[in-house]
GROMACS .gro file of C-alpha atoms in nm:
model
  220
    1MET     CA    1   0.000   0.000   0.000
    2GLU     CA    2   0.147   0.336  -0.108
    3GLN     CA    3   0.060   0.667   0.054
    4ASN     CA    4   0.027   0.968  -0.175
    5PRO     CA    5   0.315   1.194  -0.062
    6PHE     CA    6   0.135   1.511  -0.175
    7ALA     CA    7  -0.197   1.436  -0.007
    8PRO     CA    8  -0.306   1.597   0.319
    9HIS     CA    9  -0.489   1.391   0.577
   10HIS     CA   10  -0.840   1.312   0.459
   11ASN     CA   11  -0.988   1.527   0.736
   12ASP     CA   12  -0.779   1.822   0.615
   13LEU     CA   13  -0.917   1.832   0.261
   14PRO     CA   14  -1.064   2.176   0.182
   15GLU     CA   15  -1.426   2.260   0.251
   16THR     CA   16  -1.456   2.457  -0.074
   17LEU     CA   17  -1.282   2.383  -0.402
   18PRO     CA   18  -1.231   2.585  -0.722
   19VAL     CA   19  -1.306   2.372  -1.026
   20PHE     CA   20  -1.170   2.373  -1.380
   21PRO     CA   21  -1.429   2.225  -1.622
   22LEU     CA   22  -1.259   2.057  -1.920
   23SER     CA   23  -1.432   1.810  -2.148
   24GLY     CA   24  -1.239   1.494  -2.228
   25VAL     CA   25  -0.972   1.559  -1.963
   26LEU     CA   26  -0.931   1.300  -1.690
   27LEU     CA   27  -0.737   1.330  -1.365
   28LEU     CA   28  -0.712   1.030  -1.135
   29PRO     CA   29  -0.557   0.995  -0.787
   30PHE     CA   30  -0.176   0.967  -0.817
   31GLY     CA   31  -0.196   1.077  -1.182
   32GLN     CA   32   0.004   1.369  -1.325
   33LEU     CA   33  -0.176   1.625  -1.542
   34PRO     CA   34   0.009   1.913  -1.713
   35LEU     CA   35  -0.198   2.225  -1.783
   36ASN     CA   36  -0.137   2.544  -1.980
   37ILE     CA   37  -0.332   2.823  -1.805
   38PHE     CA   38  -0.397   3.145  -1.997
   39GLU     CA   39  -0.757   3.261  -1.940
   40PRO     CA   40  -0.769   3.548  -1.684
   41ARG     CA   41  -1.031   3.376  -1.467
   42TYR     CA   42  -0.820   3.061  -1.441
   43LEU     CA   43  -0.501   3.258  -1.381
   44ALA     CA   44  -0.688   3.410  -1.086
   45MET     CA   45  -0.797   3.063  -0.976
   46ILE     CA   46  -0.436   2.940  -0.972
   47ASN     CA   47  -0.323   3.248  -0.781
   48THR     CA   48  -0.583   3.179  -0.513
   49ALA     CA   49  -0.496   2.811  -0.495
   50LEU     CA   50  -0.125   2.889  -0.455
   51ARG     CA   51  -0.205   3.121  -0.163
   52THR     CA   52  -0.414   2.856   0.013
   53HIS     CA   53  -0.424   2.476  -0.021
   54ARG     CA   54  -0.279   2.457  -0.377
   55MET     CA   55  -0.570   2.236  -0.487
   56ILE     CA   56  -0.817   2.264  -0.774
   57GLY     CA   57  -1.082   2.024  -0.895
   58MET     CA   58  -1.081   1.884  -1.246
   59ILE     CA   59  -1.431   1.804  -1.365
   60GLN     CA   60  -1.607   1.753  -1.696
   61PRO     CA   61  -1.896   1.968  -1.822
   62LYS     CA   62  -2.200   1.787  -1.957
   63GLU     CA   63  -2.259   2.042  -2.234
   64SER     CA   64  -2.069   2.300  -2.439
   65ASN     CA   65  -2.183   2.649  -2.339
   66ASN     CA   66  -2.072   2.939  -2.122
   67HIS     CA   67  -2.200   2.794  -1.794
   68PRO     CA   68  -2.262   2.421  -1.851
   69PRO     CA   69  -2.394   2.179  -1.592
   70LEU     CA   70  -2.116   1.967  -1.445
   71TYR     CA   71  -2.085   1.597  -1.385
   72GLU     CA   72  -2.139   1.509  -1.021
   73THR     CA   73  -1.793   1.353  -0.971
   74GLY     CA   74  -1.451   1.508  -1.030
   75CYS     CA   75  -1.097   1.470  -0.895
   76ALA     CA   76  -0.899   1.722  -0.693
   77GLY     CA   77  -0.537   1.778  -0.783
   78LYS     CA   78  -0.257   1.955  -0.600
   79ILE     CA   79  -0.028   2.196  -0.785
   80THR     CA   80   0.309   2.021  -0.760
   81GLU     CA   81   0.490   2.206  -1.042
   82PHE     CA   82   0.453   2.570  -1.139
   83ALA     CA   83   0.620   2.800  -1.391
   84GLU     CA   84   0.542   3.140  -1.543
   85THR     CA   85   0.599   3.223  -1.910
   86ASP     CA   86   0.708   3.551  -2.067
   87ASP     CA   87   0.361   3.601  -2.218
   88GLY     CA   88   0.177   3.570  -1.888
   89ARG     CA   89   0.073   3.206  -1.891
   90TYR     CA   90   0.110   2.952  -1.610
   91LEU     CA   91   0.245   2.605  -1.681
   92ILE     CA   92   0.142   2.379  -1.398
   93SER     CA   93   0.134   2.012  -1.314
   94LEU     CA   94  -0.144   1.867  -1.101
   95THR     CA   95  -0.099   1.552  -0.896
   96GLY     CA   96  -0.429   1.373  -0.842
   97ILE     CA   97  -0.521   1.360  -0.473
   98CYS     CA   98  -0.882   1.250  -0.419
   99ARG     CA   99  -1.209   1.232  -0.604
  100PHE     CA  100  -1.510   1.428  -0.484
  101LYS     CA  101  -1.880   1.468  -0.543
  102ILE     CA  102  -2.040   1.809  -0.572
  103LYS     CA  103  -2.271   1.888  -0.281
  104HIS     CA  104  -2.359   2.224  -0.429
  105GLU     CA  105  -2.203   2.507  -0.626
  106LEU     CA  106  -2.127   2.844  -0.470
  107GLU     CA  107  -2.197   3.187  -0.613
  108ILE     CA  108  -1.936   3.303  -0.863
  109THR     CA  109  -1.746   3.606  -0.727
  110GLU     CA  110  -1.399   3.579  -0.885
  111GLY     CA  111  -1.488   3.461  -1.235
  112TYR     CA  112  -1.424   3.091  -1.176
  113ARG     CA  113  -1.654   2.826  -1.034
  114ILE     CA  114  -1.630   2.699  -0.676
  115VAL     CA  115  -1.804   2.397  -0.526
  116LYS     CA  116  -1.870   2.249  -0.188
  117PRO     CA  117  -1.712   1.903  -0.225
  118LEU     CA  118  -1.807   1.578  -0.056
  119TRP     CA  119  -1.500   1.361   0.007
  120ASN     CA  120  -1.637   1.081   0.225
  121ASP     CA  121  -1.693   0.823  -0.049
  122PHE     CA  122  -1.331   0.842  -0.166
  123GLU     CA  123  -1.109   0.819   0.143
  124LYS     CA  124  -0.926   0.519  -0.008
  125ASP     CA  125  -0.806   0.742  -0.295
  126MET     CA  126  -0.533   0.874  -0.064
  127THR     CA  127  -0.345   0.545  -0.082
  128ARG     CA  128  -0.266   0.324  -0.378
  129LEU     CA  129  -0.390  -0.028  -0.309
  130THR     CA  130  -0.253  -0.340  -0.474
  131CYS     CA  131  -0.575  -0.491  -0.607
  132LEU     CA  132  -0.483  -0.555  -0.969
  133ASP     CA  133  -0.384  -0.877  -1.137
  134MET     CA  134  -0.370  -0.764  -1.497
  135ASN     CA  135  -0.314  -0.983  -1.800
  136ARG     CA  136  -0.020  -0.782  -1.934
  137GLU     CA  137   0.004  -0.975  -2.260
  138LYS     CA  138  -0.362  -0.914  -2.342
  139LEU     CA  139  -0.330  -0.547  -2.247
  140LYS     CA  140  -0.019  -0.501  -2.463
  141ASN     CA  141  -0.178  -0.665  -2.767
  142LEU     CA  142  -0.490  -0.450  -2.735
  143LEU     CA  143  -0.285  -0.134  -2.691
  144ILE     CA  144  -0.075  -0.208  -3.000
  145ASP     CA  145  -0.391  -0.235  -3.210
  146TYR     CA  146  -0.554   0.067  -3.046
  147PHE     CA  147  -0.252   0.296  -3.070
  148GLU     CA  148  -0.202   0.202  -3.435
  149GLN     CA  149  -0.568   0.276  -3.504
  150GLU     CA  150  -0.540   0.616  -3.330
  151ASN     CA  151  -0.202   0.698  -3.495
  152MET     CA  152  -0.034   0.715  -3.155
  153ASP     CA  153   0.327   0.615  -3.085
  154CYS     CA  154   0.442   0.430  -2.775
  155ASP     CA  155   0.744   0.233  -2.654
  156PHE     CA  156   0.558  -0.063  -2.509
  157ASP     CA  157   0.875  -0.217  -2.364
  158LYS     CA  158   0.878   0.061  -2.102
  159PHE     CA  159   0.550  -0.076  -1.963
  160ASP     CA  160   0.721  -0.388  -1.829
  161ASN     CA  161   0.868  -0.217  -1.520
  162ILE     CA  162   0.567   0.002  -1.437
  163PRO     CA  163   0.339  -0.129  -1.158
  164ASP     CA  164  -0.014  -0.222  -1.262
  165GLY     CA  165  -0.187   0.058  -1.072
  166LYS     CA  166   0.043   0.332  -1.202
  167LEU     CA  167   0.017   0.199  -1.558
  168MET     CA  168  -0.363   0.185  -1.549
  169THR     CA  169  -0.384   0.540  -1.414
  170CYS     CA  170  -0.158   0.670  -1.689
  171LEU     CA  171  -0.335   0.483  -1.970
  172SER     CA  172  -0.681   0.585  -1.851
  173MET     CA  173  -0.575   0.949  -1.858
  174ILE     CA  174  -0.397   0.957  -2.196
  175CYS     CA  175  -0.615   0.736  -2.416
  176PRO     CA  176  -0.850   0.953  -2.628
  177PHE     CA  177  -1.180   0.803  -2.518
  178GLU     CA  178  -1.507   0.995  -2.541
  179PRO     CA  179  -1.587   1.226  -2.245
  180ARG     CA  180  -1.864   0.999  -2.117
  181GLU     CA  181  -1.620   0.705  -2.127
  182LYS     CA  182  -1.359   0.905  -1.936
  183GLN     CA  183  -1.626   0.984  -1.678
  184ALA     CA  184  -1.712   0.616  -1.644
  185LEU     CA  185  -1.346   0.536  -1.575
  186LEU     CA  186  -1.331   0.809  -1.311
  187GLU     CA  187  -1.639   0.683  -1.131
  188GLN     CA  188  -1.528   0.320  -1.095
  189THR     CA  189  -1.516   0.215  -0.731
  190CYS     CA  190  -1.164   0.068  -0.740
  191CYS     CA  191  -0.863   0.016  -0.964
  192ALA     CA  192  -0.966  -0.342  -1.045
  193SER     CA  193  -1.306  -0.238  -1.183
  194ARG     CA  194  -1.142   0.052  -1.369
  195ALA     CA  195  -0.894  -0.186  -1.532
  196LYS     CA  196  -1.173  -0.422  -1.637
  197LEU     CA  197  -1.373  -0.137  -1.790
  198PHE     CA  198  -1.061   0.001  -1.961
  199LEU     CA  199  -0.993  -0.331  -2.134
  200THR     CA  200  -1.357  -0.349  -2.244
  201MET     CA  201  -1.332   0.002  -2.388
  202LEU     CA  202  -1.018  -0.090  -2.579
  203GLU     CA  203  -1.183  -0.396  -2.728
  204MET     CA  204  -1.494  -0.200  -2.829
  205ALA     CA  205  -1.287   0.081  -2.983
  206ILE     CA  206  -1.079  -0.166  -3.184
  207GLN     CA  207  -1.384  -0.353  -3.310
  208SER     CA  208  -1.557  -0.026  -3.397
  209GLY     CA  209  -1.251   0.088  -3.590
  210LYS     CA  210  -1.228  -0.237  -3.783
  211LYS     CA  211  -1.597  -0.217  -3.875
  212LEU     CA  212  -1.547   0.143  -3.991
  213ASP     CA  213  -1.252   0.044  -4.209
  214LYS     CA  214  -1.453  -0.235  -4.367
  215ASP     CA  215  -1.748  -0.004  -4.437
  216GLN     CA  216  -1.517   0.257  -4.590
  217MET     CA  217  -1.366  -0.003  -4.821
  218GLN     CA  218  -1.711  -0.106  -4.940
  219CYS     CA  219  -1.793   0.256  -5.029
  220HIS     CA  220  -1.509   0.285  -5.282
   0.00000   0.00000   0.00000
């Protein structure tokens, strides 16, 4: 069992949390998410976070508009790397700490959205549990097909020395699944159920791609 070195005690998690709605972006506990911050409201959000608990919540919007409804569940990340650019942007890295559910949203006063988070359902996120027994050969074969289909490059030999939990977190975050699929991965109760769903998603994506290729060939 591995303790997240950046995580506070569960009882010390903040009572209010600024959130950054981004569709198709997934942060998981222990994951690393780089962000390029340039909008004034989110520059202000980072400034506030740096002055306080250094945490923001990553969450997906359900729609594309100026003030979309949000999914109920997101993941809080702690700013563990920070740099300023000459043109006024912030380059930050978030380390995933703990998922949360939105109890309610607060009134907007600083331009960015703030929620009252509920942490109780996700106390186990603060430690990485060894609950996986992945079929690495099956995973590798599926990833080779999927990455080729998506025109993505990867050195699969580097996967051999990465622990199952860390590998599954990384793959879940980087694979270009649909937003609703990313949300389903986020909401899984444990790493074992997330890994099972991830493999199912890979298989479905590969089969869908093969069917599309066949249909395209028949059209010519």
